[in-house]
Amino acid sequence: MRRRARIVGVIGLVLAVGACGSQTDLAEDRAHTLQVDVLAVSTAAAAKKWDAVESALTAARKQLDAGLDAGEISTSRYHEIDAALDRVAAEVAAAEDRAAAAAVAKAKSEAAAKVKATATASPSADSTSVPTAKAPSAPKAGNKGKGADNGKGPGSKHPPHPKKDK
């Protein structure tokens, strides 16, 4: 907000410089044209339309040069207005750089928040994850790893012992 006030202040200076001139310093028609161009710079800067700011500054500089060439502006007044336009251009460039840096920082912050939210979110019921197979349980301690045939399967050499009646 402070920078915008500074830009508007510098633009105001340009307008004042253009409006205060005598006929020999700055012709009235040329002053009015410059004021319109500078107002376009101010409006575009307030809206953060950087391409429009550049176009308006270029137009103001062309008008300033044309006024000097046509003898409608004195050399000293030309330099005053040119320096004011340079200050406006520098302020606008700084404001544009800050806006770009803020946009990058915001994008990084949003991306980090999204990653954090994704990492901490619990899986939902409609998740597309594949359930894992349940691992087989270990054999019971009393069985000692032998089946009903006591480790002597159907193809073993020794048949199972018959039960004795008591």
Short mmCIF file of N, CA and C in Angstrom, two decimals:
data_model
loop_
_atom_site.label_atom_id
_atom_site.label_comp_id
_atom_site.label_asym_id
_atom_site.label_seq_id
_atom_site.Cartn_x
_atom_site.Cartn_y
_atom_site.Cartn_z
N MET A 1 0.82 -1.18 0.00
CA MET A 1 0.00 0.00 0.00
C MET A 1 0.88 1.26 0.00
N ARG A 2 1.99 1.19 0.72
CA ARG A 2 2.91 2.32 0.79
C ARG A 2 3.53 2.59 -0.58
N ARG A 3 3.84 1.51 -1.29
CA ARG A 3 4.45 1.66 -2.62
C ARG A 3 3.47 2.30 -3.59
N ARG A 4 2.19 1.89 -3.50
CA ARG A 4 1.18 2.46 -4.40
C ARG A 4 1.08 3.96 -4.15
N ALA A 5 1.13 4.36 -2.88
CA ALA A 5 1.07 5.78 -2.55
C ALA A 5 2.28 6.51 -3.13
N ARG A 6 3.44 5.87 -3.10
CA ARG A 6 4.64 6.48 -3.65
C ARG A 6 4.52 6.62 -5.16
N ILE A 7 4.00 5.58 -5.82
CA ILE A 7 3.82 5.65 -7.28
C ILE A 7 2.86 6.78 -7.62
N VAL A 8 1.75 6.85 -6.90
CA VAL A 8 0.76 7.91 -7.16
C VAL A 8 1.39 9.27 -6.89
N GLY A 9 2.24 9.36 -5.84
CA GLY A 9 2.91 10.63 -5.54
C GLY A 9 3.84 11.06 -6.66
N VAL A 10 4.60 10.12 -7.19
CA VAL A 10 5.52 10.45 -8.28
C VAL A 10 4.73 10.83 -9.52
N ILE A 11 3.65 10.12 -9.76
CA ILE A 11 2.81 10.45 -10.92
C ILE A 11 2.20 11.83 -10.73
N GLY A 12 1.80 12.13 -9.50
CA GLY A 12 1.29 13.47 -9.20
C GLY A 12 2.33 14.54 -9.49
N LEU A 13 3.58 14.23 -9.18
CA LEU A 13 4.67 15.16 -9.46
C LEU A 13 4.78 15.40 -10.96
N VAL A 14 4.66 14.33 -11.72
CA VAL A 14 4.73 14.47 -13.18
C VAL A 14 3.59 15.35 -13.67
N LEU A 15 2.41 15.12 -13.13
CA LEU A 15 1.25 15.93 -13.52
C LEU A 15 1.46 17.39 -13.14
N ALA A 16 1.99 17.61 -11.95
CA ALA A 16 2.24 18.98 -11.50
C ALA A 16 3.30 19.65 -12.37
N VAL A 17 4.32 18.92 -12.69
CA VAL A 17 5.37 19.46 -13.54
C VAL A 17 4.79 19.86 -14.89
N GLY A 18 3.91 19.02 -15.41
CA GLY A 18 3.30 19.32 -16.69
C GLY A 18 2.34 20.48 -16.63
N ALA A 19 1.62 20.64 -15.52
CA ALA A 19 0.59 21.66 -15.42
C ALA A 19 1.16 23.04 -15.10
N CYS A 20 2.31 23.10 -14.47
CA CYS A 20 2.84 24.38 -13.99
C CYS A 20 3.65 25.13 -15.03
N GLY A 21 3.91 24.56 -16.14
CA GLY A 21 4.82 25.18 -17.09
C GLY A 21 4.21 26.39 -17.79
N SER A 22 5.08 27.30 -18.14
CA SER A 22 4.64 28.44 -18.95
C SER A 22 4.67 28.01 -20.40
N GLN A 23 4.25 28.86 -21.27
CA GLN A 23 4.21 28.52 -22.69
C GLN A 23 5.59 28.14 -23.21
N THR A 24 6.64 28.76 -22.70
CA THR A 24 7.97 28.47 -23.21
C THR A 24 8.52 27.17 -22.62
N ASP A 25 8.06 26.80 -21.40
CA ASP A 25 8.54 25.57 -20.78
C ASP A 25 7.82 24.34 -21.33
N LEU A 26 6.50 24.45 -21.45
CA LEU A 26 5.70 23.31 -21.90
C LEU A 26 4.39 23.82 -22.48
N ALA A 27 4.14 23.49 -23.73
CA ALA A 27 2.91 23.92 -24.38
C ALA A 27 1.70 23.26 -23.73
N GLU A 28 0.60 23.98 -23.65
CA GLU A 28 -0.59 23.50 -22.94
C GLU A 28 -1.12 22.19 -23.54
N ASP A 29 -1.18 22.10 -24.85
CA ASP A 29 -1.69 20.87 -25.48
C ASP A 29 -0.79 19.67 -25.17
N ARG A 30 0.52 19.91 -25.21
CA ARG A 30 1.47 18.83 -24.92
C ARG A 30 1.37 18.43 -23.44
N ALA A 31 1.19 19.38 -22.56
CA ALA A 31 1.03 19.10 -21.13
C ALA A 31 -0.21 18.24 -20.90
N HIS A 32 -1.29 18.59 -21.58
CA HIS A 32 -2.53 17.81 -21.42
C HIS A 32 -2.33 16.37 -21.91
N THR A 33 -1.68 16.19 -23.04
CA THR A 33 -1.43 14.85 -23.58
C THR A 33 -0.57 14.04 -22.62
N LEU A 34 0.46 14.68 -22.06
CA LEU A 34 1.32 13.99 -21.09
C LEU A 34 0.53 13.62 -19.83
N GLN A 35 -0.35 14.49 -19.39
CA GLN A 35 -1.15 14.20 -18.21
C GLN A 35 -2.06 13.00 -18.45
N VAL A 36 -2.63 12.89 -19.62
CA VAL A 36 -3.48 11.75 -19.95
C VAL A 36 -2.66 10.46 -19.94
N ASP A 37 -1.47 10.51 -20.52
CA ASP A 37 -0.61 9.33 -20.54
C ASP A 37 -0.19 8.92 -19.13
N VAL A 38 0.16 9.90 -18.30
CA VAL A 38 0.58 9.61 -16.94
C VAL A 38 -0.59 9.07 -16.12
N LEU A 39 -1.78 9.59 -16.35
CA LEU A 39 -2.96 9.06 -15.67
C LEU A 39 -3.20 7.60 -16.06
N ALA A 40 -2.94 7.26 -17.30
CA ALA A 40 -3.06 5.86 -17.74
C ALA A 40 -2.04 4.98 -17.01
N VAL A 41 -0.84 5.50 -16.76
CA VAL A 41 0.17 4.77 -16.01
C VAL A 41 -0.35 4.51 -14.60
N SER A 42 -0.87 5.54 -13.97
CA SER A 42 -1.37 5.43 -12.60
C SER A 42 -2.51 4.42 -12.49
N THR A 43 -3.44 4.50 -13.40
CA THR A 43 -4.59 3.59 -13.38
C THR A 43 -4.16 2.14 -13.58
N ALA A 44 -3.28 1.92 -14.54
CA ALA A 44 -2.79 0.56 -14.80
C ALA A 44 -1.97 0.02 -13.63
N ALA A 45 -1.16 0.88 -13.01
CA ALA A 45 -0.36 0.44 -11.85
C ALA A 45 -1.25 0.08 -10.68
N ALA A 46 -2.29 0.85 -10.45
CA ALA A 46 -3.21 0.55 -9.35
C ALA A 46 -3.92 -0.78 -9.57
N ALA A 47 -4.17 -1.13 -10.83
CA ALA A 47 -4.84 -2.39 -11.17
C ALA A 47 -3.84 -3.54 -11.35
N LYS A 48 -2.54 -3.24 -11.19
CA LYS A 48 -1.47 -4.23 -11.36
C LYS A 48 -1.48 -4.85 -12.76
N LYS A 49 -1.78 -4.03 -13.75
CA LYS A 49 -1.76 -4.45 -15.15
C LYS A 49 -0.43 -3.95 -15.74
N TRP A 50 0.59 -4.77 -15.53
CA TRP A 50 1.96 -4.34 -15.81
C TRP A 50 2.21 -4.06 -17.29
N ASP A 51 1.59 -4.83 -18.18
CA ASP A 51 1.77 -4.57 -19.61
C ASP A 51 1.20 -3.21 -19.99
N ALA A 52 0.04 -2.88 -19.41
CA ALA A 52 -0.58 -1.59 -19.69
C ALA A 52 0.26 -0.45 -19.12
N VAL A 53 0.89 -0.68 -17.98
CA VAL A 53 1.78 0.33 -17.39
C VAL A 53 2.93 0.62 -18.36
N GLU A 54 3.54 -0.45 -18.86
CA GLU A 54 4.66 -0.27 -19.80
C GLU A 54 4.22 0.48 -21.05
N SER A 55 3.05 0.14 -21.56
CA SER A 55 2.55 0.81 -22.77
C SER A 55 2.30 2.29 -22.50
N ALA A 56 1.71 2.60 -21.35
CA ALA A 56 1.43 3.99 -21.02
C ALA A 56 2.72 4.79 -20.79
N LEU A 57 3.71 4.17 -20.15
CA LEU A 57 5.00 4.85 -19.98
C LEU A 57 5.67 5.11 -21.33
N THR A 58 5.58 4.13 -22.21
CA THR A 58 6.16 4.31 -23.55
C THR A 58 5.46 5.45 -24.29
N ALA A 59 4.14 5.51 -24.18
CA ALA A 59 3.39 6.58 -24.83
C ALA A 59 3.77 7.94 -24.25
N ALA A 60 3.92 8.02 -22.93
CA ALA A 60 4.30 9.28 -22.29
C ALA A 60 5.68 9.72 -22.77
N ARG A 61 6.60 8.79 -22.86
CA ARG A 61 7.95 9.14 -23.31
C ARG A 61 7.94 9.60 -24.78
N LYS A 62 7.11 8.95 -25.61
CA LYS A 62 7.01 9.39 -27.01
C LYS A 62 6.46 10.81 -27.09
N GLN A 63 5.46 11.10 -26.28
CA GLN A 63 4.90 12.45 -26.27
C GLN A 63 5.92 13.47 -25.78
N LEU A 64 6.68 13.07 -24.77
CA LEU A 64 7.71 13.96 -24.24
C LEU A 64 8.76 14.25 -25.31
N ASP A 65 9.23 13.20 -26.01
CA ASP A 65 10.22 13.38 -27.07
C ASP A 65 9.66 14.22 -28.22
N ALA A 66 8.40 13.95 -28.58
CA ALA A 66 7.78 14.72 -29.66
C ALA A 66 7.65 16.19 -29.28
N GLY A 67 7.34 16.44 -28.01
CA GLY A 67 7.23 17.83 -27.55
C GLY A 67 8.57 18.56 -27.62
N LEU A 68 9.64 17.85 -27.26
CA LEU A 68 10.96 18.45 -27.35
C LEU A 68 11.32 18.74 -28.81
N ASP A 69 11.06 17.75 -29.68
CA ASP A 69 11.38 17.91 -31.10
C ASP A 69 10.58 19.06 -31.73
N ALA A 70 9.33 19.25 -31.27
CA ALA A 70 8.48 20.29 -31.84
C ALA A 70 8.72 21.65 -31.19
N GLY A 71 9.59 21.70 -30.20
CA GLY A 71 9.86 22.97 -29.54
C GLY A 71 8.75 23.35 -28.55
N GLU A 72 7.93 22.40 -28.16
CA GLU A 72 6.82 22.67 -27.24
C GLU A 72 7.21 22.48 -25.77
N ILE A 73 8.45 22.08 -25.56
CA ILE A 73 8.93 21.86 -24.20
C ILE A 73 10.39 22.29 -24.12
N SER A 74 10.73 22.94 -23.04
CA SER A 74 12.12 23.36 -22.87
C SER A 74 12.96 22.15 -22.47
N THR A 75 14.25 22.28 -22.67
CA THR A 75 15.17 21.19 -22.33
C THR A 75 15.15 20.91 -20.84
N SER A 76 15.14 21.96 -20.03
CA SER A 76 15.13 21.75 -18.57
C SER A 76 13.83 21.07 -18.12
N ARG A 77 12.71 21.49 -18.68
CA ARG A 77 11.43 20.84 -18.33
C ARG A 77 11.41 19.39 -18.82
N TYR A 78 11.96 19.16 -20.01
CA TYR A 78 12.06 17.81 -20.54
C TYR A 78 12.79 16.90 -19.56
N HIS A 79 13.94 17.35 -19.07
CA HIS A 79 14.74 16.54 -18.14
C HIS A 79 14.00 16.29 -16.82
N GLU A 80 13.27 17.30 -16.33
CA GLU A 80 12.48 17.12 -15.10
C GLU A 80 11.42 16.03 -15.28
N ILE A 81 10.69 16.12 -16.36
CA ILE A 81 9.62 15.15 -16.61
C ILE A 81 10.20 13.77 -16.90
N ASP A 82 11.28 13.74 -17.66
CA ASP A 82 11.93 12.47 -17.98
C ASP A 82 12.42 11.78 -16.70
N ALA A 83 13.01 12.54 -15.79
CA ALA A 83 13.47 11.97 -14.51
C ALA A 83 12.29 11.45 -13.69
N ALA A 84 11.18 12.20 -13.71
CA ALA A 84 9.99 11.74 -12.98
C ALA A 84 9.45 10.45 -13.58
N LEU A 85 9.46 10.35 -14.90
CA LEU A 85 9.02 9.11 -15.55
C LEU A 85 9.96 7.95 -15.22
N ASP A 86 11.26 8.24 -15.12
CA ASP A 86 12.22 7.20 -14.71
C ASP A 86 11.90 6.70 -13.31
N ARG A 87 11.58 7.62 -12.39
CA ARG A 87 11.24 7.21 -11.02
C ARG A 87 9.97 6.37 -11.00
N VAL A 88 8.99 6.77 -11.80
CA VAL A 88 7.75 5.99 -11.89
C VAL A 88 8.05 4.60 -12.43
N ALA A 89 8.85 4.52 -13.48
CA ALA A 89 9.20 3.22 -14.07
C ALA A 89 9.91 2.34 -13.06
N ALA A 90 10.81 2.93 -12.27
CA ALA A 90 11.54 2.14 -11.25
C ALA A 90 10.58 1.66 -10.17
N GLU A 91 9.68 2.51 -9.72
CA GLU A 91 8.70 2.11 -8.70
C GLU A 91 7.77 1.02 -9.23
N VAL A 92 7.37 1.15 -10.45
CA VAL A 92 6.48 0.15 -11.05
C VAL A 92 7.21 -1.18 -11.20
N ALA A 93 8.46 -1.14 -11.62
CA ALA A 93 9.25 -2.37 -11.76
C ALA A 93 9.42 -3.05 -10.41
N ALA A 94 9.69 -2.27 -9.38
CA ALA A 94 9.83 -2.84 -8.03
C ALA A 94 8.51 -3.43 -7.56
N ALA A 95 7.41 -2.74 -7.82
CA ALA A 95 6.10 -3.25 -7.43
C ALA A 95 5.77 -4.54 -8.18
N GLU A 96 6.12 -4.58 -9.45
CA GLU A 96 5.89 -5.78 -10.26
C GLU A 96 6.72 -6.95 -9.74
N ASP A 97 7.97 -6.69 -9.38
CA ASP A 97 8.83 -7.74 -8.83
C ASP A 97 8.29 -8.26 -7.51
N ARG A 98 7.83 -7.35 -6.65
CA ARG A 98 7.25 -7.78 -5.37
C ARG A 98 5.99 -8.61 -5.58
N ALA A 99 5.17 -8.21 -6.53
CA ALA A 99 3.94 -8.96 -6.81
C ALA A 99 4.27 -10.36 -7.33
N ALA A 100 5.28 -10.45 -8.19
CA ALA A 100 5.68 -11.75 -8.72
C ALA A 100 6.25 -12.64 -7.61
N ALA A 101 7.07 -12.06 -6.75
CA ALA A 101 7.65 -12.82 -5.64
C ALA A 101 6.56 -13.28 -4.67
N ALA A 102 5.59 -12.43 -4.43
CA ALA A 102 4.47 -12.81 -3.54
C ALA A 102 3.66 -13.93 -4.15
N ALA A 103 3.46 -13.90 -5.46
CA ALA A 103 2.71 -14.96 -6.13
C ALA A 103 3.46 -16.29 -6.05
N VAL A 104 4.77 -16.25 -6.23
CA VAL A 104 5.58 -17.47 -6.13
C VAL A 104 5.53 -18.02 -4.70
N ALA A 105 5.68 -17.13 -3.72
CA ALA A 105 5.64 -17.56 -2.32
C ALA A 105 4.28 -18.16 -1.97
N LYS A 106 3.22 -17.56 -2.47
CA LYS A 106 1.87 -18.07 -2.21
C LYS A 106 1.69 -19.45 -2.84
N ALA A 107 2.17 -19.61 -4.06
CA ALA A 107 2.05 -20.91 -4.74
C ALA A 107 2.82 -21.98 -3.99
N LYS A 108 4.02 -21.65 -3.51
CA LYS A 108 4.82 -22.62 -2.75
C LYS A 108 4.13 -22.98 -1.45
N SER A 109 3.57 -21.99 -0.79
CA SER A 109 2.88 -22.22 0.48
C SER A 109 1.66 -23.11 0.27
N GLU A 110 0.90 -22.84 -0.77
CA GLU A 110 -0.28 -23.66 -1.06
C GLU A 110 0.11 -25.09 -1.42
N ALA A 111 1.19 -25.25 -2.17
CA ALA A 111 1.65 -26.59 -2.54
C ALA A 111 2.11 -27.35 -1.30
N ALA A 112 2.83 -26.68 -0.42
CA ALA A 112 3.30 -27.33 0.81
C ALA A 112 2.12 -27.72 1.69
N ALA A 113 1.12 -26.86 1.78
CA ALA A 113 -0.07 -27.17 2.58
C ALA A 113 -0.82 -28.36 1.99
N LYS A 114 -0.87 -28.44 0.68
CA LYS A 114 -1.56 -29.54 0.02
C LYS A 114 -0.82 -30.85 0.27
N VAL A 115 0.50 -30.82 0.19
CA VAL A 115 1.30 -32.03 0.45
C VAL A 115 1.12 -32.47 1.89
N LYS A 116 1.14 -31.53 2.80
CA LYS A 116 0.97 -31.84 4.22
C LYS A 116 -0.41 -32.43 4.48
N ALA A 117 -1.44 -31.85 3.88
CA ALA A 117 -2.80 -32.34 4.06
C ALA A 117 -2.94 -33.74 3.48
N THR A 118 -2.32 -34.00 2.36
CA THR A 118 -2.38 -35.32 1.74
C THR A 118 -1.66 -36.35 2.59
N ALA A 119 -0.54 -35.97 3.17
CA ALA A 119 0.25 -36.90 3.97
C ALA A 119 -0.42 -37.24 5.29
N THR A 120 -1.15 -36.32 5.86
CA THR A 120 -1.77 -36.57 7.16
C THR A 120 -3.20 -37.07 7.07
N ALA A 121 -3.77 -37.07 5.90
CA ALA A 121 -5.16 -37.51 5.75
C ALA A 121 -5.25 -39.02 5.91
N SER A 122 -6.30 -39.49 6.59
CA SER A 122 -6.50 -40.93 6.73
C SER A 122 -7.16 -41.46 5.48
N PRO A 123 -6.88 -42.73 5.11
CA PRO A 123 -7.49 -43.27 3.89
C PRO A 123 -9.00 -43.36 4.06
N SER A 124 -9.70 -43.05 3.03
CA SER A 124 -11.16 -43.09 3.09
C SER A 124 -11.67 -44.44 2.62
N ALA A 125 -12.97 -44.66 2.84
CA ALA A 125 -13.60 -45.94 2.48
C ALA A 125 -13.57 -46.17 0.98
N ASP A 126 -13.58 -45.11 0.22
CA ASP A 126 -13.58 -45.28 -1.24
C ASP A 126 -12.18 -45.25 -1.81
N SER A 127 -11.20 -45.49 -0.99
CA SER A 127 -9.82 -45.48 -1.42
C SER A 127 -9.59 -46.59 -2.45
N THR A 128 -8.67 -46.37 -3.33
CA THR A 128 -8.40 -47.36 -4.36
C THR A 128 -7.24 -48.25 -3.98
N SER A 129 -6.87 -48.27 -2.71
CA SER A 129 -5.76 -49.12 -2.30
C SER A 129 -6.17 -50.59 -2.34
N VAL A 130 -5.21 -51.45 -2.62
CA VAL A 130 -5.45 -52.89 -2.73
C VAL A 130 -5.21 -53.52 -1.37
N PRO A 131 -6.18 -54.31 -0.85
CA PRO A 131 -5.96 -54.95 0.45
C PRO A 131 -4.85 -55.99 0.34
N THR A 132 -4.07 -56.11 1.39
CA THR A 132 -2.98 -57.08 1.38
C THR A 132 -3.49 -58.42 1.89
N ALA A 133 -2.88 -59.52 1.42
CA ALA A 133 -3.29 -60.86 1.84
C ALA A 133 -2.82 -61.10 3.27
N LYS A 134 -3.62 -61.83 4.05
CA LYS A 134 -3.28 -62.11 5.43
C LYS A 134 -2.23 -63.22 5.45
N ALA A 135 -1.18 -62.98 6.21
CA ALA A 135 -0.09 -63.95 6.30
C ALA A 135 -0.58 -65.16 7.08
N PRO A 136 -0.15 -66.38 6.70
CA PRO A 136 -0.58 -67.57 7.43
C PRO A 136 -0.06 -67.54 8.85
N SER A 137 -0.86 -68.06 9.77
CA SER A 137 -0.44 -68.06 11.17
C SER A 137 0.52 -69.21 11.44
N ALA A 138 1.28 -69.07 12.48
CA ALA A 138 2.28 -70.08 12.86
C ALA A 138 1.56 -71.32 13.40
N PRO A 139 2.15 -72.51 13.26
CA PRO A 139 1.51 -73.72 13.78
C PRO A 139 1.39 -73.66 15.29
N LYS A 140 0.41 -74.39 15.82
CA LYS A 140 0.19 -74.41 17.26
C LYS A 140 1.33 -75.15 17.93
N ALA A 141 1.62 -74.75 19.15
CA ALA A 141 2.77 -75.28 19.87
C ALA A 141 2.67 -76.77 20.13
N GLY A 142 1.50 -77.30 20.40
CA GLY A 142 1.34 -78.73 20.73
C GLY A 142 1.47 -79.64 19.53
N ASN A 143 1.37 -79.16 18.35
CA ASN A 143 1.36 -79.97 17.14
C ASN A 143 2.78 -80.30 16.69
N LYS A 144 3.73 -79.55 17.04
CA LYS A 144 5.14 -79.69 16.69
C LYS A 144 5.36 -79.82 15.19
N GLY A 145 4.51 -79.23 14.41
CA GLY A 145 4.72 -79.19 12.98
C GLY A 145 4.35 -80.46 12.27
N LYS A 146 3.78 -81.48 12.95
CA LYS A 146 3.43 -82.73 12.27
C LYS A 146 1.94 -82.77 12.06
N GLY A 147 1.54 -83.36 11.00
CA GLY A 147 0.12 -83.49 10.71
C GLY A 147 -0.49 -84.67 11.44
N ALA A 148 -1.65 -85.13 11.04
CA ALA A 148 -2.38 -86.22 11.69
C ALA A 148 -1.65 -87.54 11.52
N ASP A 149 -0.81 -87.68 10.52
CA ASP A 149 -0.09 -88.94 10.29
C ASP A 149 1.26 -88.95 10.99
N ASN A 150 1.48 -88.00 11.92
CA ASN A 150 2.71 -87.91 12.69
C ASN A 150 3.95 -87.82 11.80
N GLY A 151 3.83 -87.15 10.71
CA GLY A 151 4.97 -86.97 9.84
C GLY A 151 5.19 -88.12 8.90
N LYS A 152 4.33 -89.12 8.93
CA LYS A 152 4.49 -90.26 8.05
C LYS A 152 3.38 -90.18 7.02
N GLY A 153 3.64 -89.55 5.95
CA GLY A 153 2.63 -89.33 4.93
C GLY A 153 2.24 -90.59 4.23
N PRO A 154 1.31 -90.51 3.28
CA PRO A 154 0.80 -91.69 2.61
C PRO A 154 1.86 -92.47 1.86
N GLY A 155 2.91 -91.85 1.47
CA GLY A 155 3.93 -92.58 0.73
C GLY A 155 5.09 -92.99 1.61
N SER A 156 4.95 -92.94 2.91
CA SER A 156 6.10 -93.27 3.77
C SER A 156 6.31 -94.78 3.86
N LYS A 157 7.49 -95.19 4.22
CA LYS A 157 7.83 -96.61 4.33
C LYS A 157 7.18 -97.25 5.53
N HIS A 158 6.95 -96.52 6.55
CA HIS A 158 6.39 -97.08 7.78
C HIS A 158 4.95 -96.63 7.92
N PRO A 159 4.07 -97.60 7.95
CA PRO A 159 2.66 -97.23 8.14
C PRO A 159 2.45 -96.73 9.56
N PRO A 160 1.40 -96.01 9.78
CA PRO A 160 1.13 -95.51 11.13
C PRO A 160 0.87 -96.67 12.08
N HIS A 161 1.19 -96.50 13.34
CA HIS A 161 0.99 -97.54 14.36
C HIS A 161 -0.48 -97.66 14.67
N PRO A 162 -0.96 -98.89 14.72
CA PRO A 162 -2.38 -99.05 15.11
C PRO A 162 -2.57 -98.75 16.58
N LYS A 163 -3.78 -98.29 16.92
CA LYS A 163 -4.08 -97.99 18.30
C LYS A 163 -4.30 -99.29 19.06
N LYS A 164 -3.83 -99.30 20.25
CA LYS A 164 -4.00 -100.48 21.09
C LYS A 164 -5.21 -100.31 21.96
N ASP A 165 -5.97 -101.38 22.12
CA ASP A 165 -7.13 -101.34 23.00
C ASP A 165 -6.70 -101.69 24.39
N LYS A 166 -7.16 -101.09 25.33
CA LYS A 166 -6.78 -101.38 26.70
C LYS A 166 -7.91 -101.89 27.43
#
